[in-house]
mmCIF file of C-alpha atoms and ligand atoms in Angstrom:
data_model
loop_
_atom_site.group_PDB
_atom_site.id
_atom_site.type_symbol
_atom_site.label_atom_id
_atom_site.label_comp_id
_atom_site.label_asym_id
_atom_site.label_seq_id
_atom_site.Cartn_x
_atom_site.Cartn_y
_atom_site.Cartn_z
ATOM 1 C CA MET A 1 -67.115 -27.208 61.218
ATOM 2 C CA LYS A 2 -69.311 -24.796 58.010
ATOM 3 C CA LEU A 3 -69.047 -22.125 55.892
ATOM 4 C CA THR A 4 -72.077 -20.732 54.029
ATOM 5 C CA ILE A 5 -71.072 -19.817 50.612
ATOM 6 C CA GLY A 6 -73.073 -16.847 49.483
ATOM 7 C CA HIS A 7 -73.622 -17.013 45.369
ATOM 8 C CA LEU A 8 -73.648 -13.405 44.760
ATOM 9 C CA TYR A 9 -76.050 -12.497 41.412
ATOM 10 C CA PRO A 10 -76.111 -15.590 39.859
ATOM 11 C CA ASP A 11 -77.716 -14.818 37.353
ATOM 12 C CA LEU A 12 -76.115 -11.596 36.469
ATOM 13 C CA LEU A 13 -73.267 -11.816 37.074
ATOM 14 C CA ASN A 14 -71.034 -15.140 36.245
ATOM 15 C CA LEU A 15 -68.635 -14.535 33.180
ATOM 16 C CA TYR A 16 -65.453 -16.865 32.155
ATOM 17 C CA GLY A 17 -65.737 -19.405 34.155
ATOM 18 C CA ASP A 18 -66.029 -17.556 37.697
ATOM 19 C CA ARG A 19 -68.836 -20.787 38.889
ATOM 20 C CA GLY A 20 -65.635 -22.574 38.846
ATOM 21 C CA ASN A 21 -65.076 -20.151 41.821
ATOM 22 C CA LEU A 22 -67.695 -21.554 43.447
ATOM 23 C CA LEU A 23 -67.034 -25.056 42.660
ATOM 24 C CA CYS A 24 -63.633 -25.022 44.356
ATOM 25 C CA LEU A 25 -64.568 -23.383 47.198
ATOM 26 C CA VAL A 26 -66.578 -26.446 47.747
ATOM 27 C CA LYS A 27 -64.398 -29.334 47.138
ATOM 28 C CA ARG A 28 -61.151 -27.892 49.126
ATOM 29 C CA LEU A 29 -63.588 -27.155 52.074
ATOM 30 C CA GLN A 30 -64.818 -30.989 51.040
ATOM 31 C CA TRP A 31 -61.427 -32.704 51.391
ATOM 32 C CA ARG A 32 -61.291 -32.001 54.527
ATOM 33 C CA GLY A 33 -63.902 -32.158 55.616
ATOM 34 C CA ILE A 34 -65.334 -29.423 56.706
ATOM 35 C CA GLU A 35 -69.457 -28.987 55.035
ATOM 36 C CA ALA A 36 -70.521 -26.040 52.694
ATOM 37 C CA GLU A 37 -74.107 -24.515 52.252
ATOM 38 C CA VAL A 38 -74.352 -22.536 48.591
ATOM 39 C CA VAL A 39 -76.597 -20.195 48.886
ATOM 40 C CA PRO A 40 -77.693 -18.211 45.348
ATOM 41 C CA LEU A 41 -79.019 -15.013 45.827
ATOM 42 C CA PRO A 42 -80.611 -14.026 42.738
ATOM 43 C CA SER A 43 -80.648 -10.494 41.478
ATOM 44 C CA ASP A 44 -84.436 -9.778 41.764
ATOM 45 C CA ARG A 45 -84.169 -11.546 46.483
ATOM 46 C CA PRO A 46 -83.342 -9.450 49.670
ATOM 47 C CA VAL A 47 -79.952 -11.587 50.463
ATOM 48 C CA ASP A 48 -79.420 -11.621 53.983
ATOM 49 C CA PHE A 49 -75.785 -11.230 54.414
ATOM 50 C CA SER A 50 -75.706 -11.705 58.430
ATOM 51 C CA ARG A 51 -75.743 -16.118 56.950
ATOM 52 C CA LEU A 52 -73.170 -15.688 55.027
ATOM 53 C CA ASP A 53 -69.287 -16.109 55.539
ATOM 54 C CA LEU A 54 -68.134 -15.900 52.059
ATOM 55 C CA VAL A 55 -69.733 -13.851 49.161
ATOM 56 C CA LEU A 56 -68.470 -14.414 45.672
ATOM 57 C CA PHE A 57 -69.403 -11.365 43.152
ATOM 58 C CA GLY A 58 -68.218 -12.350 39.610
ATOM 59 C CA GLY A 59 -68.226 -10.522 36.710
ATOM 60 C CA GLY A 60 -70.812 -9.162 34.079
ATOM 61 C CA SER A 61 -71.106 -7.614 30.243
ATOM 62 C CA ASP A 62 -71.900 -4.027 30.488
ATOM 63 C CA ARG A 63 -75.006 -4.355 29.531
ATOM 64 C CA GLU A 64 -75.131 -7.109 32.889
ATOM 65 C CA GLN A 65 -74.054 -4.505 34.746
ATOM 66 C CA GLU A 66 -76.102 -1.779 34.978
ATOM 67 C CA LEU A 67 -79.096 -4.240 35.026
ATOM 68 C CA ALA A 68 -77.650 -4.942 38.588
ATOM 69 C CA CYS A 69 -76.953 -1.756 39.049
ATOM 70 C CA ARG A 70 -80.472 -0.947 39.846
ATOM 71 C CA ARG A 71 -80.904 -2.989 42.360
ATOM 72 C CA LEU A 72 -77.619 -2.296 44.480
ATOM 73 C CA PRO A 73 -79.103 -0.179 46.643
ATOM 74 C CA ALA A 74 -81.198 -2.630 48.196
ATOM 75 C CA ILE A 75 -77.960 -4.782 50.014
ATOM 76 C CA ARG A 76 -75.774 -1.786 49.591
ATOM 77 C CA ALA A 77 -76.299 -1.434 53.385
ATOM 78 C CA GLY A 78 -76.376 -5.478 54.285
ATOM 79 C CA PHE A 79 -72.978 -6.047 52.016
ATOM 80 C CA GLN A 80 -71.342 -2.791 53.229
ATOM 81 C CA ALA A 81 -72.064 -3.954 57.592
ATOM 82 C CA PHE A 82 -70.367 -7.780 56.072
ATOM 83 C CA VAL A 83 -67.432 -6.483 54.774
ATOM 84 C CA GLU A 84 -66.875 -3.571 57.610
ATOM 85 C CA ASP A 85 -67.179 -6.763 59.394
ATOM 86 C CA TYR A 86 -64.465 -8.500 57.926
ATOM 87 C CA GLY A 87 -66.826 -10.902 55.738
ATOM 88 C CA VAL A 88 -64.621 -12.738 53.440
ATOM 89 C CA THR A 89 -65.850 -11.828 49.512
ATOM 90 C CA LEU A 90 -64.486 -12.345 46.284
ATOM 91 C CA ALA A 91 -65.272 -9.783 43.682
ATOM 92 C CA VAL A 92 -64.510 -10.331 40.462
ATOM 93 C CA CYS A 93 -64.021 -7.756 36.985
ATOM 94 C CA GLY A 94 -68.041 -6.279 37.140
ATOM 95 C CA GLY A 95 -67.858 -7.291 40.765
ATOM 96 C CA TYR A 96 -64.865 -5.081 41.513
ATOM 97 C CA GLN A 97 -65.948 -2.441 39.824
ATOM 98 C CA LEU A 98 -69.467 -2.536 41.055
ATOM 99 C CA MET A 99 -68.246 -2.967 44.669
ATOM 100 C CA GLY A 100 -66.841 0.909 43.832
ATOM 101 C CA LEU A 101 -68.114 3.935 44.217
ATOM 102 C CA ARG A 102 -69.056 4.618 40.717
ATOM 103 C CA LEU A 103 -68.144 3.459 36.874
ATOM 104 C CA GLN A 104 -68.242 3.580 33.402
ATOM 105 C CA THR A 105 -70.062 1.862 30.631
ATOM 106 C CA ALA A 106 -69.432 2.725 26.688
ATOM 107 C CA ARG A 107 -73.258 3.371 27.438
ATOM 108 C CA GLN A 108 -73.863 5.253 31.256
ATOM 109 C CA ASN A 109 -71.793 6.251 34.392
ATOM 110 C CA LEU A 110 -72.771 4.032 37.226
ATOM 111 C CA GLU A 111 -73.215 4.378 40.785
ATOM 112 C CA GLY A 112 -71.993 1.252 42.337
ATOM 113 C CA LEU A 113 -71.890 0.050 46.421
ATOM 114 C CA GLY A 114 -69.431 2.143 47.139
ATOM 115 C CA ILE A 115 -68.544 -0.233 49.413
ATOM 116 C CA LEU A 116 -64.656 0.644 48.600
ATOM 117 C CA ASP A 117 -63.255 3.570 47.906
ATOM 118 C CA ILE A 118 -62.423 3.099 44.278
ATOM 119 C CA VAL A 119 -63.621 4.263 40.682
ATOM 120 C CA THR A 120 -63.328 3.146 36.889
ATOM 121 C CA ALA A 121 -63.644 4.661 34.311
ATOM 122 C CA TRP A 122 -64.242 2.687 30.510
ATOM 123 C CA GLU A 123 -61.854 3.023 27.923
ATOM 124 C CA ALA A 124 -62.794 1.618 24.411
ATOM 125 C CA GLN A 125 -59.855 -0.375 23.822
ATOM 126 C CA ARG A 126 -60.460 -3.648 26.594
ATOM 127 C CA LEU A 127 -57.512 -5.251 28.206
ATOM 128 C CA VAL A 128 -57.478 -9.203 27.056
ATOM 129 C CA HIS A 129 -54.835 -10.692 28.270
ATOM 130 C CA ASP A 130 -53.656 -13.409 30.391
ATOM 131 C CA ILE A 131 -51.992 -12.127 33.255
ATOM 132 C CA VAL A 132 -50.117 -12.881 36.046
ATOM 133 C CA VAL A 133 -49.720 -11.078 39.353
ATOM 134 C CA ASP A 134 -46.815 -10.991 42.430
ATOM 135 C CA SER A 135 -49.168 -10.552 45.560
ATOM 136 C CA PRO A 136 -47.517 -9.910 48.332
ATOM 137 C CA LEU A 137 -50.123 -12.358 50.479
ATOM 138 C CA PHE A 138 -48.963 -15.352 48.452
ATOM 139 C CA LEU A 139 -45.974 -17.893 47.770
ATOM 140 C CA SER A 140 -47.179 -18.298 44.419
ATOM 141 C CA PRO A 141 -47.792 -16.411 41.241
ATOM 142 C CA VAL A 142 -51.300 -15.362 40.870
ATOM 143 C CA THR A 143 -51.895 -16.608 36.838
ATOM 144 C CA GLY A 144 -55.654 -15.532 35.191
ATOM 145 C CA PHE A 145 -57.669 -13.975 32.262
ATOM 146 C CA GLU A 146 -58.748 -10.459 31.949
ATOM 147 C CA ASN A 147 -61.079 -9.025 30.253
ATOM 148 C CA HIS A 148 -62.384 -5.351 30.592
ATOM 149 C CA GLY A 149 -62.446 -1.771 29.438
ATOM 150 C CA GLY A 150 -62.621 -0.245 32.814
ATOM 151 C CA ARG A 151 -59.119 1.215 33.901
ATOM 152 C CA THR A 152 -60.655 0.998 38.408
ATOM 153 C CA ASP A 153 -58.245 3.711 39.376
ATOM 154 C CA ILE A 154 -57.585 1.873 43.057
ATOM 155 C CA LYS A 155 -56.791 6.019 44.573
ATOM 156 C CA ASN A 156 -54.781 4.836 48.367
ATOM 157 C CA GLY A 157 -56.049 1.087 48.539
ATOM 158 C CA THR A 158 -53.753 -1.230 48.536
ATOM 159 C CA PRO A 159 -53.740 -3.481 45.251
ATOM 160 C CA LEU A 160 -53.599 -7.230 45.493
ATOM 161 C CA GLY A 161 -50.170 -7.141 43.835
ATOM 162 C CA ARG A 162 -47.750 -6.310 40.900
ATOM 163 C CA VAL A 163 -48.771 -7.036 37.461
ATOM 164 C CA GLY A 164 -45.783 -8.977 36.126
ATOM 165 C CA TYR A 165 -47.124 -10.068 32.542
ATOM 166 C CA GLY A 166 -50.250 -8.215 31.101
ATOM 167 C CA MET A 167 -52.811 -4.756 32.017
ATOM 168 C CA GLY A 168 -53.958 -5.127 35.945
ATOM 169 C CA ASN A 169 -56.187 -2.249 37.217
ATOM 170 C CA THR A 170 -55.244 0.454 34.290
ATOM 171 C CA GLY A 171 -52.384 -1.562 31.995
ATOM 172 C CA ARG A 172 -50.495 2.167 33.462
ATOM 173 C CA SER A 173 -50.217 1.835 37.329
ATOM 174 C CA GLY A 174 -48.234 -1.524 36.903
ATOM 175 C CA TYR A 175 -51.018 -2.903 39.647
ATOM 176 C CA GLU A 176 -54.073 -5.339 39.668
ATOM 177 C CA GLY A 177 -57.232 -5.418 42.274
ATOM 178 C CA LEU A 178 -56.990 -4.362 45.610
ATOM 179 C CA VAL A 179 -57.586 -5.548 49.444
ATOM 180 C CA TYR A 180 -59.792 -4.122 51.877
ATOM 181 C CA LYS A 181 -59.807 -5.895 54.875
ATOM 182 C CA ASN A 182 -61.297 -9.558 53.967
ATOM 183 C CA VAL A 183 -61.919 -8.261 50.383
ATOM 184 C CA ILE A 184 -60.412 -9.262 47.723
ATOM 185 C CA ALA A 185 -61.380 -7.674 44.787
ATOM 186 C CA THR A 186 -59.173 -8.308 40.949
ATOM 187 C CA TYR A 187 -59.927 -8.437 37.002
ATOM 188 C CA LEU A 188 -58.876 -12.355 37.282
ATOM 189 C CA HIS A 189 -61.219 -14.391 35.974
ATOM 190 C CA GLY A 190 -60.408 -18.217 34.578
ATOM 191 C CA PRO A 191 -61.646 -18.671 37.032
ATOM 192 C CA LEU A 192 -59.587 -16.677 39.684
ATOM 193 C CA LEU A 193 -59.510 -20.389 42.348
ATOM 194 C CA PRO A 194 -59.059 -22.967 40.400
ATOM 195 C CA LYS A 195 -56.296 -21.901 39.185
ATOM 196 C CA ASN A 196 -54.472 -20.584 42.536
ATOM 197 C CA PRO A 197 -55.198 -22.967 45.481
ATOM 198 C CA GLU A 198 -53.266 -20.794 47.263
ATOM 199 C CA VAL A 199 -55.598 -17.750 47.107
ATOM 200 C CA CYS A 200 -58.614 -20.279 47.777
ATOM 201 C CA ASP A 201 -57.552 -20.942 50.667
ATOM 202 C CA TYR A 202 -56.213 -17.908 52.200
ATOM 203 C CA LEU A 203 -60.403 -16.742 51.527
ATOM 204 C CA LEU A 204 -61.347 -20.543 52.859
ATOM 205 C CA ALA A 205 -59.417 -20.016 56.296
ATOM 206 C CA GLN A 206 -60.149 -15.989 56.328
ATOM 207 C CA ALA A 207 -63.375 -17.306 56.657
ATOM 208 C CA LEU A 208 -62.913 -20.380 59.324
ATOM 209 C CA ARG A 209 -60.490 -17.391 61.111
ATOM 210 C CA ARG A 210 -63.662 -15.765 61.305
ATOM 211 C CA ARG A 211 -66.534 -18.198 62.419
ATOM 212 C CA TYR A 212 -63.971 -20.157 64.837
ATOM 213 C CA ASP A 213 -62.330 -19.047 67.142
ATOM 214 C CA SER A 214 -60.634 -22.850 68.293
ATOM 215 C CA PHE A 215 -60.253 -22.323 64.365
ATOM 216 C CA ARG A 216 -56.207 -22.728 63.568
ATOM 217 C CA CYS A 217 -55.290 -23.517 60.311
ATOM 218 C CA LEU A 218 -56.898 -25.838 56.694
ATOM 219 C CA LEU A 219 -55.131 -29.313 57.014
ATOM 220 C CA PRO A 220 -52.942 -29.713 53.602
ATOM 221 C CA LEU A 221 -54.189 -31.030 50.865
ATOM 222 C CA PRO A 222 -52.288 -33.108 48.589
ATOM 223 C CA ASP A 223 -52.616 -30.961 45.489
ATOM 224 C CA GLN A 224 -49.231 -30.999 43.407
ATOM 225 C CA LEU A 225 -51.415 -31.342 40.003
ATOM 226 C CA GLU A 226 -53.344 -27.725 41.175
ATOM 227 C CA LYS A 227 -50.036 -25.955 42.103
ATOM 228 C CA GLN A 228 -48.353 -27.284 39.132
ATOM 229 C CA ALA A 229 -50.717 -26.213 37.203
ATOM 230 C CA ASN A 230 -50.217 -22.606 38.604
ATOM 231 C CA THR A 231 -46.611 -22.547 37.876
ATOM 232 C CA ALA A 232 -47.130 -23.949 34.190
ATOM 233 C CA ALA A 233 -49.187 -21.663 33.719
ATOM 234 C CA ALA A 234 -47.512 -18.686 34.946
ATOM 235 C CA THR A 235 -43.932 -19.971 33.615
ATOM 236 C CA ARG A 236 -46.231 -19.762 30.147
ATOM 237 C CA ILE A 237 -47.398 -16.450 29.670
ATOM 238 C CA LEU A 238 -44.752 -14.339 32.197
ATOM 239 C CA LYS A 239 -42.710 -15.782 28.525
ATOM 240 C CA LYS A 240 -44.346 -14.373 26.113
ATOM 241 C CA ARG A 241 -42.917 -11.215 24.897
ATOM 242 C CA TYR A 242 -44.240 -8.041 27.650
ATOM 243 C CA ILE A 243 -46.737 -6.612 26.704
ATOM 244 C CA TYR A 244 -47.310 -3.761 29.287
ATOM 245 C CA GLN A 245 -47.801 -0.930 27.565
ATOM 246 C CA LYS A 246 -47.034 0.955 23.995
ATOM 247 C CA SER A 247 -44.937 3.850 25.078
ATOM 248 C CA PRO A 248 -40.930 3.062 25.675
ATOM 249 C CA ASN A 249 -40.703 5.712 28.646
ATOM 250 C CA ASN A 250 -43.765 3.685 30.509
ATOM 251 C CA ILE A 251 -42.399 0.348 29.898
ATOM 252 C CA ARG A 252 -38.851 2.356 31.037
ATOM 253 C CA LYS A 253 -40.496 3.476 34.261
ATOM 254 C CA PHE A 254 -42.187 0.457 34.710
ATOM 255 C CA ILE A 255 -39.514 -2.069 34.369
ATOM 256 C CA HIS A 256 -37.467 -0.296 37.235
ATOM 257 C CA ASP A 257 -40.655 -0.385 40.049
ATOM 258 C CA ILE A 258 -40.501 -4.807 39.692
ATOM 259 C CA PRO A 259 -39.417 -6.620 41.318
ATOM 260 C CA TYR A 260 -35.943 -8.227 40.154
ATOM 261 C CA LYS A 261 -37.588 -11.402 39.531
ATOM 262 C CA TYR A 262 -39.568 -10.103 36.427
ATOM 263 C CA TYR A 263 -36.343 -8.839 34.545
ATOM 264 C CA PHE A 264 -35.732 -11.942 32.452
ATOM 265 C CA TYR A 265 -38.761 -10.550 30.038
ATOM 266 C CA THR A 266 -37.858 -9.564 26.498
ATOM 267 C CA ILE A 267 -39.244 -6.345 25.543
HETATM 268 N N1 LIG B 1 -68.499 -4.879 31.415
HETATM 269 C C1 LIG B 1 -67.193 -5.195 32.636
HETATM 270 C C2 LIG B 1 -65.868 -3.808 31.582
HETATM 271 O O1 LIG B 1 -65.704 -4.104 30.372
HETATM 272 C C3 LIG B 1 -66.515 -6.048 33.379
HETATM 273 C C4 LIG B 1 -65.844 -6.810 32.123
HETATM 274 C C5 LIG B 1 -65.969 -8.125 33.375
HETATM 275 O O2 LIG B 1 -66.075 -9.044 33.480
HETATM 276 N N2 LIG B 1 -64.879 -8.891 32.684
HETATM 277 O O3 LIG B 1 -64.696 -3.238 32.540
#
């Protein structure tokens, strides 16, 4: 078996270790004896999505997003067809925003790919935090690091999960990220996948399922160390003083909204 992984715009979008996601996907395939081919997809070249199993779309500064935006019309149709056909995609922060209808930077209003029905507004106060997310897709907490000026309105979309600690999509909604078909879009850098091996294996399994009718499930790996690191990170972050919102009313509202296991926060 083999998976082909496309790294979209590596020349522009690659922040806070996002490339580690690529290494993690490749390693966890190879450790199971599954071949992995990595295809860099620079912003100045045409992209053939039909040969890809998995697309990585990383984060970027406002300036890099502005440059990337000029190139989007060339990939819009192919990328959309890939996503609608359950192509597996991990979009992080800047990449997440670019998959939406519109986004703002400090200087400009930009048109995104319009593949996801989301809109991102810009606010001067950046949301810079360690973050823990409780996602119904995963047993383990999803941990990472966020740093964004954008506030993403996912409308009626399905969030990746609830914010346990940190800010997430808007800093106000209590939700983080978006799941659409086989797309996971999230604000979590870190890089995300080495910190959350369960998320990595979920993406790999979805891609293998889509490619091979005969695929049943991934072999478990002896990755106790990675899982311990995930637990340690989540515990350390969740023990921090809770900083979700400055307004006490909002804090109270959010607290009623979050699962029981997070009730031990110190306010
Ligand atoms: N420039 C975008 C923002 O500030 C995305 C940042 C990122 O990818 N970390 O919202």
